[in-house]
Amino acid sequence: MFTVAIDFDGVLNNLPEVWCKYLNDMYYTNHKSEQVDVPRNYNMSLNFPKLSHEGINWPLHRDDFWEKVGYKDSASKKLIDVLRFEFPFINVIIVTATDPEHWTSKYEHCFKRLFPGFPKKNIILTSRKDLIKCNVLVDDNPEYLRASSAYKILMSAPYNVDNTVDVDSVCSNCEAVLNTILQLRLGKSYTYSK
C-alpha cells in the first residue's frame, strides 16, 4: 500500500507560532524589542535564549495551551480527509516527535479536536522519522527528512528557509502538499471545490 507519513506540528497545525505567542505573552510583556512573533528557528530555545529549558517547555504540559493550537492553514483538515476518504488505497500516518510526557494533553486537547476520528493506530510518536516505512514523508523540520529514503516534502516556514537538506519538493501550504502527493501517486492534481 502507498503510505504517506505527515508531521503533525508545523505541518498540520500551527504549534510553532502559537508557542512563540504563548511564551511572549508570559515572559516578554514589557520587552517588546525582544519579542519573537514568528519562530526564526525550529529549536525554540534559540528563539528564546534567555529562558530555561523548563521555562520554554512548560506550556507543552498545559491543556489550555493545546486548546489554542489550530490548523496550519485552511487546507490542513482537507489534506487528511481527502487522502483518507477519497483515496482509500493511500495509507495516511501522522507522525510527531512529541515527548511522551506531553502526548496525553496534546492528544486530548488538540489532536482529537483537529482530527476527530483519526485512527490511533495510524499515529506514531518518534523523533526517528527516517525509520518509518513510507513512500512520502512530509515535515517542516528538514533534519527529520535528511536520512529518510521516502520522497521528501518540506513544508516551508520562516525557520527553515536556510535548509541545506536535499529534499524532493518544497510546499508552502497543505493544498500544495496534497497536489504533490497526488501527482506523485496518480499523475493528477486535486480540484478544490469552493
Coordinates of C-alpha atoms in Angstrom, one line a residue:
M1 CA 0.0 0.0 0.0
F2 CA 1.2 3.5 -0.8
T3 CA 1.9 5.2 2.6
V4 CA 2.1 8.9 3.3
A5 CA 3.6 10.0 6.7
I6 CA 2.7 13.6 7.6
D7 CA 4.2 15.5 10.5
F8 CA 1.7 17.0 13.0
D9 CA 3.4 20.0 14.4
G10 CA 4.2 22.8 11.9
V11 CA 2.7 20.9 9.0
L12 CA -0.9 20.1 10.1
N13 CA -1.0 22.6 13.0
N14 CA 0.4 26.0 13.9
L15 CA 2.2 24.9 17.0
P16 CA 5.4 27.0 16.4
E17 CA 3.5 30.2 16.0
V18 CA 1.2 29.6 19.0
W19 CA 4.1 28.5 21.2
C20 CA 6.0 31.7 20.4
K21 CA 2.9 33.9 21.1
Y22 CA 2.3 32.0 24.4
L23 CA 5.9 32.5 25.6
N24 CA 5.8 36.1 24.6
D25 CA 2.6 36.7 26.5
M26 CA 4.0 35.0 29.6
Y27 CA 7.6 36.4 29.6
Y28 CA 8.0 39.4 27.3
T29 CA 5.1 41.6 28.1
N30 CA 7.3 44.6 28.9
H31 CA 10.1 43.7 26.5
K32 CA 8.6 44.3 23.0
S33 CA 12.1 44.8 21.4
E34 CA 13.0 41.2 22.3
Q35 CA 9.6 39.8 21.2
V36 CA 9.7 36.9 18.7
D37 CA 6.4 37.0 16.7
V38 CA 7.2 34.1 14.3
P39 CA 9.8 31.5 15.2
R40 CA 13.1 32.0 13.4
N41 CA 14.5 28.7 14.4
Y42 CA 13.0 25.2 14.8
N43 CA 14.7 24.9 18.2
M44 CA 12.6 27.1 20.4
S45 CA 15.5 27.7 22.8
L46 CA 17.3 29.6 20.1
N47 CA 14.2 31.8 19.7
F48 CA 14.1 32.5 23.4
P49 CA 17.8 32.2 24.6
K50 CA 17.1 33.9 28.0
L51 CA 14.6 31.2 29.0
S52 CA 15.5 27.9 30.7
H53 CA 14.6 24.6 29.1
E54 CA 11.8 24.2 31.7
G55 CA 10.5 27.7 31.0
I56 CA 10.3 27.1 27.3
N57 CA 8.7 23.6 27.6
W58 CA 6.2 24.2 30.5
P59 CA 3.4 25.2 28.1
L60 CA 3.5 21.8 26.5
H61 CA 2.2 20.3 29.7
R62 CA -0.8 22.6 29.8
D63 CA -4.2 21.8 28.5
D64 CA -5.1 25.4 27.9
F65 CA -2.0 25.8 25.6
W66 CA -3.0 22.8 23.4
E67 CA -6.5 24.3 23.1
K68 CA -5.0 27.3 21.4
V69 CA -3.2 25.3 18.7
G70 CA -5.2 25.2 15.5
Y71 CA -4.8 24.2 11.8
K72 CA -1.7 25.2 10.0
D73 CA -3.8 26.5 7.1
S74 CA -7.3 26.2 5.7
A75 CA -6.4 23.0 3.8
S76 CA -4.9 21.1 6.8
K77 CA -8.0 19.1 7.6
K78 CA -8.9 18.7 3.9
L79 CA -5.4 17.2 3.2
I80 CA -6.1 14.4 5.7
D81 CA -9.7 13.9 4.8
V82 CA -9.1 13.7 1.1
L83 CA -6.3 11.3 1.4
R84 CA -8.2 9.1 3.8
F85 CA -11.7 9.1 2.3
E86 CA -11.3 9.9 -1.4
F87 CA -8.2 7.8 -1.9
P88 CA -8.6 4.8 0.5
F89 CA -5.7 3.0 -1.2
I90 CA -3.4 5.6 0.3
N91 CA -2.4 4.8 3.9
V92 CA -2.1 8.0 6.0
I93 CA 0.1 8.1 9.1
I94 CA 0.5 11.1 11.3
V95 CA 3.9 11.3 12.9
T96 CA 5.1 13.6 15.7
A97 CA 8.3 13.9 17.6
T98 CA 6.3 14.7 20.7
D99 CA 7.8 13.8 24.1
P100 CA 5.6 11.0 25.5
E101 CA 5.1 13.1 28.7
H102 CA 3.3 15.8 26.6
W103 CA 1.3 13.4 24.5
T104 CA -1.8 12.9 26.6
S105 CA -2.6 16.6 26.9
K106 CA -1.7 17.2 23.3
Y107 CA -3.9 14.3 22.1
E108 CA -6.9 15.1 24.3
H109 CA -6.9 18.9 23.8
C110 CA -5.5 19.3 20.3
F111 CA -5.3 16.2 18.1
K112 CA -8.8 14.9 18.8
R113 CA -10.3 18.4 18.3
L114 CA -8.5 18.9 14.9
F115 CA -8.7 15.4 13.5
P116 CA -11.7 13.7 15.2
G117 CA -12.0 10.0 14.3
F118 CA -8.4 9.7 13.0
P119 CA -7.4 6.1 14.0
K120 CA -4.9 5.9 16.9
K121 CA -3.1 3.0 15.2
N122 CA -2.1 5.5 12.5
I123 CA -0.3 7.9 14.9
I124 CA 3.4 7.4 15.5
L125 CA 5.4 9.2 18.2
T126 CA 9.1 9.2 17.2
S127 CA 12.0 11.5 16.6
R128 CA 13.4 8.9 14.2
K129 CA 11.1 9.6 11.3
D130 CA 13.6 8.1 8.9
L131 CA 12.8 4.6 10.3
I132 CA 9.1 4.9 9.2
K133 CA 8.4 2.7 6.2
C134 CA 6.6 5.1 3.9
N135 CA 6.5 6.3 0.3
V136 CA 6.2 10.0 1.2
L137 CA 7.4 11.9 4.3
V138 CA 6.2 15.4 4.9
D139 CA 7.8 17.6 7.6
D140 CA 8.7 21.2 8.4
N141 CA 12.0 20.2 10.1
P142 CA 14.5 19.3 7.3
E143 CA 16.6 17.3 9.8
Y144 CA 13.8 14.7 10.1
L145 CA 13.8 14.3 6.3
R146 CA 17.6 14.0 5.9
A147 CA 18.0 10.3 6.4
S148 CA 14.7 9.1 5.0
S149 CA 14.5 7.0 1.9
A150 CA 11.0 8.2 1.2
Y151 CA 10.0 11.0 -1.2
K152 CA 10.8 14.1 0.9
I153 CA 8.4 17.0 1.1
L154 CA 9.5 20.0 3.1
M155 CA 6.7 22.3 4.4
S156 CA 8.3 25.8 4.1
A157 CA 8.3 28.0 7.1
P158 CA 10.3 31.1 8.3
Y159 CA 12.5 28.8 10.4
N160 CA 13.6 26.5 7.5
V161 CA 14.3 29.0 4.7
D162 CA 18.1 28.2 5.0
N163 CA 17.5 24.5 4.6
T164 CA 20.6 22.6 3.3
V165 CA 19.0 19.1 3.4
D166 CA 18.3 17.6 0.0
V167 CA 14.5 17.3 -0.4
D168 CA 12.4 16.3 -3.4
S169 CA 9.8 19.0 -3.1
V170 CA 9.1 22.2 -1.0
C171 CA 5.5 23.2 -0.4
S172 CA 4.1 26.4 1.2
N173 CA 0.7 25.0 2.3
C174 CA -1.3 21.8 2.7
E175 CA -3.1 22.2 -0.7
A176 CA 0.3 22.1 -2.4
V177 CA 1.3 19.1 -0.3
L178 CA -1.9 17.3 -1.3
N179 CA -1.3 18.1 -5.0
T180 CA 2.3 16.9 -4.8
I181 CA 1.3 13.6 -3.3
L182 CA -1.5 13.0 -5.8
Q183 CA 0.8 14.0 -8.7
L184 CA 3.4 11.5 -7.4
R185 CA 0.9 8.7 -6.9
L186 CA -1.8 9.3 -9.6
G187 CA -0.3 11.8 -12.0
K188 CA -3.0 14.3 -11.3
S189 CA -3.9 17.2 -9.1
Y190 CA -6.9 17.6 -6.8
T191 CA -9.6 20.1 -7.7
Y192 CA -10.7 22.0 -4.7
S193 CA -14.4 23.0 -4.5
K194 CA -15.1 26.5 -3.2

